[in-house]
Amino acid sequence: MRYLIDIRDKILIREKEPLDLEVYSYSDKVWVYKDWLVGVYDGDMTCITVSEKDANDIISGKNTCEEIIKKYR
């Protein structure tokens, strides 16, 4: 499993298998499958891969997507 952040839209994505993508819903606090996500996902061009710990830090509110993006750049 891979965790990604879309650097344009600041969304957290979980890739369970290649192109089996879920987006984290900050309002509902759950992972949600969205079939449209595959259409807008263009991999390494707009996304960075982050660790599971960093993904969990975003989910728990310890860090924001912006803070994690700065860490990886």
Coordinates of N, CA and C in Angstrom, one line a residue:
M1 N 0.8 -1.2 0.0 CA 0.0 0.0 0.0 C 0.9 1.2 0.0
R2 N 0.5 2.2 -0.8 CA 1.2 3.5 -0.9 C 0.3 4.6 -0.5
Y3 N 0.9 5.6 0.1 CA 0.2 6.8 0.5 C 0.8 8.0 -0.3
L4 N -0.1 8.8 -0.9 CA 0.4 9.9 -1.7 C -0.4 11.2 -1.3
I5 N 0.3 12.3 -1.6 CA -0.4 13.6 -1.5 C -0.4 14.2 -2.9
D6 N -1.6 14.6 -3.3 CA -1.7 15.4 -4.5 C -1.3 16.8 -4.2
I7 N -0.2 17.3 -4.8 CA 0.4 18.6 -4.4 C -0.4 19.8 -4.9
R8 N -1.3 19.5 -5.9 CA -2.1 20.6 -6.4 C -3.3 20.8 -5.5
D9 N -4.0 19.7 -5.2 CA -5.3 19.8 -4.4 C -5.1 19.6 -2.9
K10 N -3.9 19.2 -2.5 CA -3.6 18.9 -1.1 C -4.6 17.8 -0.5
I11 N -4.7 16.7 -1.3 CA -5.5 15.6 -0.8 C -4.7 14.4 -0.6
L12 N -5.1 13.7 0.4 CA -4.4 12.4 0.8 C -5.0 11.3 0.1
I13 N -4.2 10.5 -0.6 CA -4.6 9.4 -1.4 C -4.0 8.1 -0.9
R14 N -4.7 7.0 -0.9 CA -4.2 5.7 -0.5 C -4.4 4.8 -1.8
E15 N -3.2 4.3 -2.2 CA -3.2 3.3 -3.3 C -3.1 1.9 -2.8
K16 N -4.2 1.2 -2.8 CA -4.2 -0.2 -2.3 C -3.5 -1.1 -3.2
E17 N -3.8 -1.0 -4.5 CA -3.1 -1.7 -5.6 C -3.0 -0.7 -6.7
P18 N -2.2 -1.0 -7.7 CA -2.1 0.0 -8.8 C -3.5 0.5 -9.3
L19 N -3.7 1.7 -9.3 CA -5.0 2.4 -9.7 C -6.2 2.0 -8.9
D20 N -6.0 1.4 -7.8 CA -7.1 1.1 -6.8 C -7.0 2.2 -5.7
L21 N -7.6 3.3 -6.0 CA -7.3 4.5 -5.2 C -8.5 4.9 -4.3
E22 N -8.1 5.4 -3.1 CA -9.1 6.0 -2.2 C -8.6 7.3 -1.7
V23 N -9.5 8.2 -1.5 CA -9.1 9.5 -1.0 C -9.6 9.6 0.5
Y24 N -8.8 10.3 1.3 CA -9.2 10.5 2.7 C -10.2 11.7 2.8
S25 N -11.4 11.4 3.4 CA -12.4 12.5 3.6 C -12.1 13.1 5.0
Y26 N -11.6 14.3 5.0 CA -11.4 15.0 6.3 C -12.6 15.2 7.1
S27 N -13.7 15.5 6.4 CA -15.0 15.8 7.1 C -15.6 14.5 7.6
D28 N -15.6 13.4 6.9 CA -16.2 12.1 7.4 C -15.2 11.3 8.2
K29 N -13.9 11.6 8.1 CA -12.9 10.8 8.8 C -12.8 9.4 8.4
V30 N -13.0 9.1 7.1 CA -12.9 7.8 6.5 C -12.2 7.8 5.1
W31 N -11.7 6.7 4.7 CA -11.2 6.5 3.4 C -12.4 6.2 2.4
V32 N -12.4 6.9 1.3 CA -13.6 6.8 0.4 C -13.1 6.4 -1.0
Y33 N -13.7 5.4 -1.6 CA -13.4 5.1 -3.0 C -14.1 6.1 -3.9
K34 N -13.4 6.6 -4.8 CA -14.0 7.5 -5.8 C -13.5 7.1 -7.2
D35 N -14.3 6.7 -8.0 CA -13.9 6.2 -9.3 C -13.3 7.3 -10.2
W36 N -13.8 8.5 -10.0 CA -13.2 9.7 -10.7 C -11.7 9.9 -10.4
L37 N -11.3 9.4 -9.3 CA -9.9 9.7 -8.8 C -8.9 9.2 -9.8
V38 N -9.2 8.0 -10.5 CA -8.3 7.4 -11.4 C -8.1 8.4 -12.6
G39 N -9.2 9.0 -13.0 CA -9.1 10.0 -14.1 C -8.3 11.2 -13.9
V40 N -8.2 11.7 -12.7 CA -7.4 12.9 -12.4 C -6.0 12.6 -11.8
Y41 N -5.8 11.3 -11.5 CA -4.5 10.9 -10.9 C -3.5 10.7 -12.0
D42 N -2.4 11.5 -12.0 CA -1.4 11.3 -13.0 C 0.0 11.0 -12.3
G43 N -0.1 10.3 -11.2 CA 1.1 9.7 -10.6 C 2.1 10.7 -10.2
D44 N 3.3 10.4 -10.5 CA 4.5 11.2 -10.1 C 4.5 12.6 -10.5
M45 N 3.7 13.0 -11.5 CA 3.7 14.4 -12.0 C 3.1 15.3 -10.9
T46 N 2.1 14.9 -10.3 CA 1.4 15.8 -9.3 C 1.4 15.2 -7.9
C47 N 1.9 14.1 -7.7 CA 1.8 13.4 -6.4 C 3.2 13.1 -5.8
I48 N 3.3 13.1 -4.5 CA 4.5 12.7 -3.9 C 4.1 11.5 -3.0
T49 N 4.9 10.5 -2.9 CA 4.7 9.4 -2.0 C 5.2 9.7 -0.6
V50 N 4.4 9.4 0.4 CA 4.8 9.7 1.7 C 4.7 8.4 2.6
S51 N 5.3 8.5 3.7 CA 5.3 7.3 4.6 C 3.9 7.1 5.2
E52 N 3.7 5.9 5.7 CA 2.4 5.6 6.4 C 2.3 6.5 7.7
K53 N 3.5 6.7 8.3 CA 3.5 7.6 9.5 C 3.0 9.0 9.2
D54 N 3.6 9.5 8.1 CA 3.2 10.9 7.7 C 1.7 11.0 7.3
A55 N 1.2 9.9 6.6 CA -0.2 9.9 6.3 C -1.1 9.9 7.6
N56 N -0.6 9.1 8.6 CA -1.3 9.0 9.9 C -1.3 10.4 10.6
D57 N -0.1 11.1 10.5 CA 0.0 12.4 11.1 C -1.0 13.4 10.5
I58 N -1.2 13.3 9.2 CA -2.2 14.2 8.5 C -3.6 13.8 9.0
I59 N -3.9 12.5 9.1 CA -5.2 12.1 9.5 C -5.5 12.5 10.9
S60 N -4.5 12.4 11.8 CA -4.7 12.7 13.2 C -4.6 14.2 13.5
G61 N -4.2 15.0 12.5 CA -4.1 16.5 12.7 C -2.8 17.0 13.2
K62 N -1.8 16.1 13.4 CA -0.5 16.5 13.9 C 0.2 17.4 12.8
N63 N 0.0 17.1 11.6 CA 0.6 17.8 10.5 C -0.4 18.1 9.4
T64 N -0.2 19.1 8.6 CA -1.0 19.4 7.4 C -0.4 18.8 6.2
C65 N -1.1 18.7 5.1 CA -0.5 18.3 3.8 C 0.6 19.2 3.4
E66 N 0.4 20.5 3.6 CA 1.4 21.5 3.3 C 2.7 21.2 4.0
E67 N 2.6 20.9 5.3 CA 3.9 20.7 6.1 C 4.6 19.4 5.6
I68 N 3.8 18.4 5.3 CA 4.4 17.2 4.8 C 5.1 17.4 3.4
I69 N 4.4 18.1 2.6 CA 5.0 18.4 1.2 C 6.3 19.1 1.4
K70 N 6.4 20.1 2.3 CA 7.7 20.8 2.5 C 8.8 19.8 3.0
K71 N 8.4 18.9 3.8 CA 9.3 17.9 4.3 C 10.0 17.1 3.2
Y72 N 9.2 16.8 2.1 CA 9.7 15.9 1.1 C 10.3 16.7 -0.1
R73 N 10.2 18.0 -0.1 CA 10.8 18.8 -1.2 C 12.2 19.2 -0.9

